């Protein structure tokens, strides 16, 4: 799941959100603003208790920086109906919502991130991540990660010093 750790304004609101921002939250954080149908469907498939990677996007050094837990499965993303919200969608109606949100909680930060260039190298044909959705459809803000991809990447994390709490 991608978020932008550096300032960027959308509809007059700074949408900056980093792993450290998530770590500072005392309540579950809604993962809202998803406005792509493939990403939305990936979000809707997430189950309570599952873990997800936190990916810093649209920054100097993009990459996977930690993990979070899904603590509430999908529900309608009500921000789509608020004209002042960053990702307002006038086509989404309260009686027929198009978009969804899940709630997440911080789990860990990696001692060393796995950068985008490294991920691309791991995604070459014959490599462990050759079919990873994020690498094939790089514009998606929420993408699937198979169990074998998760296991492989967490092995890389462990080799690089692991996770912090």
PDB file of C-alpha atoms in Angstrom:
ATOM      1  CA  UNK A   1       0.000   0.000   0.000  1.00  0.00           C
ATOM      2  CA  UNK A   2       1.537   3.265  -1.156  1.00  0.00           C
ATOM      3  CA  UNK A   3       1.569   6.641   0.567  1.00  0.00           C
ATOM      4  CA  UNK A   4       3.536   9.802  -0.070  1.00  0.00           C
ATOM      5  CA  UNK A   5       5.947  10.845   2.714  1.00  0.00           C
ATOM      6  CA  UNK A   6       6.576  14.304   1.260  1.00  0.00           C
ATOM      7  CA  UNK A   7       4.248  17.284   0.990  1.00  0.00           C
ATOM      8  CA  UNK A   8       1.839  17.226  -1.939  1.00  0.00           C
ATOM      9  CA  UNK A   9      -1.431  19.126  -2.126  1.00  0.00           C
ATOM     10  CA  UNK A  10      -4.619  17.587  -3.454  1.00  0.00           C
ATOM     11  CA  UNK A  11      -7.765  19.765  -3.532  1.00  0.00           C
ATOM     12  CA  UNK A  12      -6.043  22.196  -1.132  1.00  0.00           C
ATOM     13  CA  UNK A  13      -5.078  19.525   1.428  1.00  0.00           C
ATOM     14  CA  UNK A  14      -1.569  18.214   2.109  1.00  0.00           C
ATOM     15  CA  UNK A  15      -1.784  14.436   1.595  1.00  0.00           C
ATOM     16  CA  UNK A  16       1.692  13.737   3.047  1.00  0.00           C
ATOM     17  CA  UNK A  17       1.642  10.509   5.071  1.00  0.00           C
ATOM     18  CA  UNK A  18       4.666   8.431   6.084  1.00  0.00           C
ATOM     19  CA  UNK A  19       5.298   5.279   8.088  1.00  0.00           C
ATOM     20  CA  UNK A  20       6.255   7.542  10.998  1.00  0.00           C
ATOM     21  CA  UNK A  21       2.890   9.301  10.721  1.00  0.00           C
ATOM     22  CA  UNK A  22       1.170   5.919  10.946  1.00  0.00           C
ATOM     23  CA  UNK A  23       3.347   4.907  13.896  1.00  0.00           C
ATOM     24  CA  UNK A  24       2.295   8.060  15.781  1.00  0.00           C
ATOM     25  CA  UNK A  25      -1.421   7.252  15.519  1.00  0.00           C
ATOM     26  CA  UNK A  26      -3.124   5.951  18.651  1.00  0.00           C
ATOM     27  CA  UNK A  27      -6.247   4.806  16.778  1.00  0.00           C
ATOM     28  CA  UNK A  28      -6.520   2.735  13.585  1.00  0.00           C
ATOM     29  CA  UNK A  29      -5.921   4.868  10.499  1.00  0.00           C
ATOM     30  CA  UNK A  30      -8.371   4.818   7.581  1.00  0.00           C
ATOM     31  CA  UNK A  31      -6.587   4.049   4.303  1.00  0.00           C
ATOM     32  CA  UNK A  32      -8.751   6.232   2.117  1.00  0.00           C
ATOM     33  CA  UNK A  33      -8.502   8.093  -1.169  1.00  0.00           C
ATOM     34  CA  UNK A  34      -8.165   5.008  -3.393  1.00  0.00           C
ATOM     35  CA  UNK A  35      -9.657   6.031  -6.748  1.00  0.00           C
ATOM     36  CA  UNK A  36      -8.616   3.222  -9.068  1.00  0.00           C
ATOM     37  CA  UNK A  37     -10.863   0.179  -9.499  1.00  0.00           C
ATOM     38  CA  UNK A  38      -8.067  -2.436  -9.502  1.00  0.00           C
ATOM     39  CA  UNK A  39      -6.533  -0.884  -6.360  1.00  0.00           C
ATOM     40  CA  UNK A  40      -9.997  -0.672  -4.767  1.00  0.00           C
ATOM     41  CA  UNK A  41     -10.651  -4.347  -5.482  1.00  0.00           C
ATOM     42  CA  UNK A  42      -7.292  -5.244  -3.922  1.00  0.00           C
ATOM     43  CA  UNK A  43      -8.277  -3.184  -0.876  1.00  0.00           C
ATOM     44  CA  UNK A  44     -11.643  -4.935  -0.681  1.00  0.00           C
ATOM     45  CA  UNK A  45      -9.960  -8.359  -0.674  1.00  0.00           C
ATOM     46  CA  UNK A  46      -7.952  -7.569   2.475  1.00  0.00           C
ATOM     47  CA  UNK A  47      -8.972  -9.424   5.623  1.00  0.00           C
ATOM     48  CA  UNK A  48      -8.756  -8.387   9.256  1.00  0.00           C
ATOM     49  CA  UNK A  49      -5.452  -9.567  10.749  1.00  0.00           C
ATOM     50  CA  UNK A  50      -3.556  -9.614   7.457  1.00  0.00           C
ATOM     51  CA  UNK A  51      -0.362  -7.648   7.109  1.00  0.00           C
ATOM     52  CA  UNK A  52       0.502  -5.219   4.330  1.00  0.00           C
ATOM     53  CA  UNK A  53       3.677  -3.512   3.231  1.00  0.00           C
ATOM     54  CA  UNK A  54       3.919   0.272   3.665  1.00  0.00           C
ATOM     55  CA  UNK A  55       5.518   1.760   0.548  1.00  0.00           C
ATOM     56  CA  UNK A  56       6.844   5.326   0.350  1.00  0.00           C
ATOM     57  CA  UNK A  57       5.922   6.637  -3.089  1.00  0.00           C
ATOM     58  CA  UNK A  58       6.537   9.782  -5.121  1.00  0.00           C
ATOM     59  CA  UNK A  59       9.654  10.744  -3.156  1.00  0.00           C
ATOM     60  CA  UNK A  60      13.428  10.896  -3.622  1.00  0.00           C
ATOM     61  CA  UNK A  61      13.936   7.255  -2.614  1.00  0.00           C
ATOM     62  CA  UNK A  62      10.720   5.247  -3.048  1.00  0.00           C
ATOM     63  CA  UNK A  63      10.508   1.807  -1.496  1.00  0.00           C
ATOM     64  CA  UNK A  64       9.007  -0.555   1.053  1.00  0.00           C
ATOM     65  CA  UNK A  65       9.679   0.861   4.511  1.00  0.00           C
ATOM     66  CA  UNK A  66       7.627  -1.260   6.910  1.00  0.00           C
ATOM     67  CA  UNK A  67       4.456  -3.185   7.668  1.00  0.00           C
ATOM     68  CA  UNK A  68       0.958  -2.503   8.933  1.00  0.00           C
ATOM     69  CA  UNK A  69      -1.969  -4.665   9.959  1.00  0.00           C
ATOM     70  CA  UNK A  70      -5.491  -4.569   8.565  1.00  0.00           C
ATOM     71  CA  UNK A  71      -7.640  -4.042  11.673  1.00  0.00           C
ATOM     72  CA  UNK A  72     -10.969  -3.329   9.960  1.00  0.00           C
ATOM     73  CA  UNK A  73     -12.064  -4.708   6.616  1.00  0.00           C
ATOM     74  CA  UNK A  74     -13.440  -2.520   3.860  1.00  0.00           C
ATOM     75  CA  UNK A  75     -16.305  -0.120   4.321  1.00  0.00           C
ATOM     76  CA  UNK A  76     -17.475   2.795   2.138  1.00  0.00           C
ATOM     77  CA  UNK A  77     -14.963   5.628   1.751  1.00  0.00           C
ATOM     78  CA  UNK A  78     -17.152   8.533   2.823  1.00  0.00           C
ATOM     79  CA  UNK A  79     -14.454  11.062   1.916  1.00  0.00           C
ATOM     80  CA  UNK A  80     -15.455  10.536  -1.724  1.00  0.00           C
ATOM     81  CA  UNK A  81     -18.711  12.391  -0.960  1.00  0.00           C
ATOM     82  CA  UNK A  82     -17.093  15.418   0.705  1.00  0.00           C
ATOM     83  CA  UNK A  83     -16.367  18.174  -1.831  1.00  0.00           C
ATOM     84  CA  UNK A  84     -13.644  19.576   0.461  1.00  0.00           C
ATOM     85  CA  UNK A  85     -11.837  16.228   0.790  1.00  0.00           C
ATOM     86  CA  UNK A  86      -8.593  15.653  -1.139  1.00  0.00           C
ATOM     87  CA  UNK A  87     -10.023  12.822  -3.247  1.00  0.00           C
ATOM     88  CA  UNK A  88     -13.623  13.961  -3.704  1.00  0.00           C
ATOM     89  CA  UNK A  89     -15.504  12.070  -6.406  1.00  0.00           C
ATOM     90  CA  UNK A  90     -18.787  13.704  -7.449  1.00  0.00           C
ATOM     91  CA  UNK A  91     -19.796  10.481  -9.249  1.00  0.00           C
ATOM     92  CA  UNK A  92     -19.781   8.446  -6.042  1.00  0.00           C
ATOM     93  CA  UNK A  93     -23.095   8.684  -4.200  1.00  0.00           C
ATOM     94  CA  UNK A  94     -23.800   7.849  -0.531  1.00  0.00           C
ATOM     95  CA  UNK A  95     -26.558   5.426  -1.590  1.00  0.00           C
ATOM     96  CA  UNK A  96     -24.217   3.777  -4.130  1.00  0.00           C
ATOM     97  CA  UNK A  97     -20.594   4.268  -2.962  1.00  0.00           C
ATOM     98  CA  UNK A  98     -17.892   3.434  -5.506  1.00  0.00           C
ATOM     99  CA  UNK A  99     -14.904   3.542  -3.181  1.00  0.00           C
ATOM    100  CA  UNK A 100     -13.770   1.702  -0.065  1.00  0.00           C
ATOM    101  CA  UNK A 101     -11.498   2.214   2.894  1.00  0.00           C
ATOM    102  CA  UNK A 102      -9.765  -0.221   5.274  1.00  0.00           C
ATOM    103  CA  UNK A 103      -8.364   0.681   8.666  1.00  0.00           C
ATOM    104  CA  UNK A 104      -4.752  -0.118   9.450  1.00  0.00           C
ATOM    105  CA  UNK A 105      -2.416  -0.064  12.433  1.00  0.00           C
ATOM    106  CA  UNK A 106       1.372   0.274  12.437  1.00  0.00           C
ATOM    107  CA  UNK A 107       3.289  -2.955  12.947  1.00  0.00           C
ATOM    108  CA  UNK A 108       6.950  -2.321  12.085  1.00  0.00           C
ATOM    109  CA  UNK A 109       9.508  -0.174  10.336  1.00  0.00           C
ATOM    110  CA  UNK A 110      12.413  -1.743   8.459  1.00  0.00           C
ATOM    111  CA  UNK A 111      15.966  -1.014   9.557  1.00  0.00           C
ATOM    112  CA  UNK A 112      16.732  -0.561   5.849  1.00  0.00           C
ATOM    113  CA  UNK A 113      14.084   0.015   3.199  1.00  0.00           C
ATOM    114  CA  UNK A 114      13.840  -2.077   0.043  1.00  0.00           C
ATOM    115  CA  UNK A 115      14.168   0.519  -2.693  1.00  0.00           C
ATOM    116  CA  UNK A 116      12.298   0.622  -5.973  1.00  0.00           C
ATOM    117  CA  UNK A 117      15.397  -0.049  -8.077  1.00  0.00           C
ATOM    118  CA  UNK A 118      16.165  -3.136  -5.966  1.00  0.00           C
ATOM    119  CA  UNK A 119      12.574  -4.318  -6.334  1.00  0.00           C
ATOM    120  CA  UNK A 120      12.805  -3.928 -10.104  1.00  0.00           C
ATOM    121  CA  UNK A 121      15.997  -6.026 -10.123  1.00  0.00           C
ATOM    122  CA  UNK A 122      14.221  -8.687  -8.047  1.00  0.00           C
ATOM    123  CA  UNK A 123      11.370  -8.634 -10.572  1.00  0.00           C
ATOM    124  CA  UNK A 124      13.307  -9.566 -13.689  1.00  0.00           C
ATOM    125  CA  UNK A 125      12.278 -12.766 -15.524  1.00  0.00           C
ATOM    126  CA  UNK A 126      13.298 -15.801 -13.519  1.00  0.00           C
ATOM    127  CA  UNK A 127      13.611 -13.750 -10.323  1.00  0.00           C
ATOM    128  CA  UNK A 128      11.481 -14.181  -7.159  1.00  0.00           C
ATOM    129  CA  UNK A 129       9.294 -11.128  -7.850  1.00  0.00           C
ATOM    130  CA  UNK A 130       8.864 -11.554 -11.609  1.00  0.00           C
ATOM    131  CA  UNK A 131       5.047 -11.616 -11.315  1.00  0.00           C
ATOM    132  CA  UNK A 132       4.631  -9.027  -8.561  1.00  0.00           C
ATOM    133  CA  UNK A 133       1.639  -6.844  -9.387  1.00  0.00           C
ATOM    134  CA  UNK A 134       3.265  -3.645  -8.116  1.00  0.00           C
ATOM    135  CA  UNK A 135       6.107  -4.061 -10.590  1.00  0.00           C
ATOM    136  CA  UNK A 136       3.831  -4.906 -13.513  1.00  0.00           C
ATOM    137  CA  UNK A 137       1.239  -2.213 -12.734  1.00  0.00           C
ATOM    138  CA  UNK A 138       3.396   0.419 -11.063  1.00  0.00           C
ATOM    139  CA  UNK A 139       0.683   3.101 -10.912  1.00  0.00           C
ATOM    140  CA  UNK A 140      -1.467   1.090  -8.482  1.00  0.00           C
ATOM    141  CA  UNK A 141      -1.565   2.492  -4.963  1.00  0.00           C
ATOM    142  CA  UNK A 142      -2.753  -0.842  -3.521  1.00  0.00           C
ATOM    143  CA  UNK A 143      -1.458  -4.042  -5.079  1.00  0.00           C
ATOM    144  CA  UNK A 144      -1.549  -7.749  -4.306  1.00  0.00           C
ATOM    145  CA  UNK A 145       1.428  -9.506  -2.736  1.00  0.00           C
ATOM    146  CA  UNK A 146       1.475 -13.293  -2.944  1.00  0.00           C
ATOM    147  CA  UNK A 147       2.525 -15.371   0.070  1.00  0.00           C
ATOM    148  CA  UNK A 148       5.779 -16.350  -1.675  1.00  0.00           C
ATOM    149  CA  UNK A 149       6.538 -12.688  -2.535  1.00  0.00           C
ATOM    150  CA  UNK A 150       5.848 -11.683   1.079  1.00  0.00           C
ATOM    151  CA  UNK A 151       8.097 -14.447   2.407  1.00  0.00           C
ATOM    152  CA  UNK A 152      10.895 -13.536   0.011  1.00  0.00           C
ATOM    153  CA  UNK A 153      10.759  -9.815   0.844  1.00  0.00           C
ATOM    154  CA  UNK A 154      10.622 -10.444   4.590  1.00  0.00           C
ATOM    155  CA  UNK A 155      13.736 -12.625   4.143  1.00  0.00           C
ATOM    156  CA  UNK A 156      15.449  -9.644   2.512  1.00  0.00           C
ATOM    157  CA  UNK A 157      14.355  -7.465   5.448  1.00  0.00           C
ATOM    158  CA  UNK A 158      15.781  -9.965   7.937  1.00  0.00           C
ATOM    159  CA  UNK A 159      19.115 -10.096   6.065  1.00  0.00           C
ATOM    160  CA  UNK A 160      19.325  -6.284   6.308  1.00  0.00           C
ATOM    161  CA  UNK A 161      18.846  -5.985  10.030  1.00  0.00           C
ATOM    162  CA  UNK A 162      15.153  -6.722  10.404  1.00  0.00           C
ATOM    163  CA  UNK A 163      12.377  -4.575  11.768  1.00  0.00           C
ATOM    164  CA  UNK A 164      11.965  -2.071  14.574  1.00  0.00           C
ATOM    165  CA  UNK A 165       8.856  -1.591  16.649  1.00  0.00           C
TER     166      UNK A 165
END
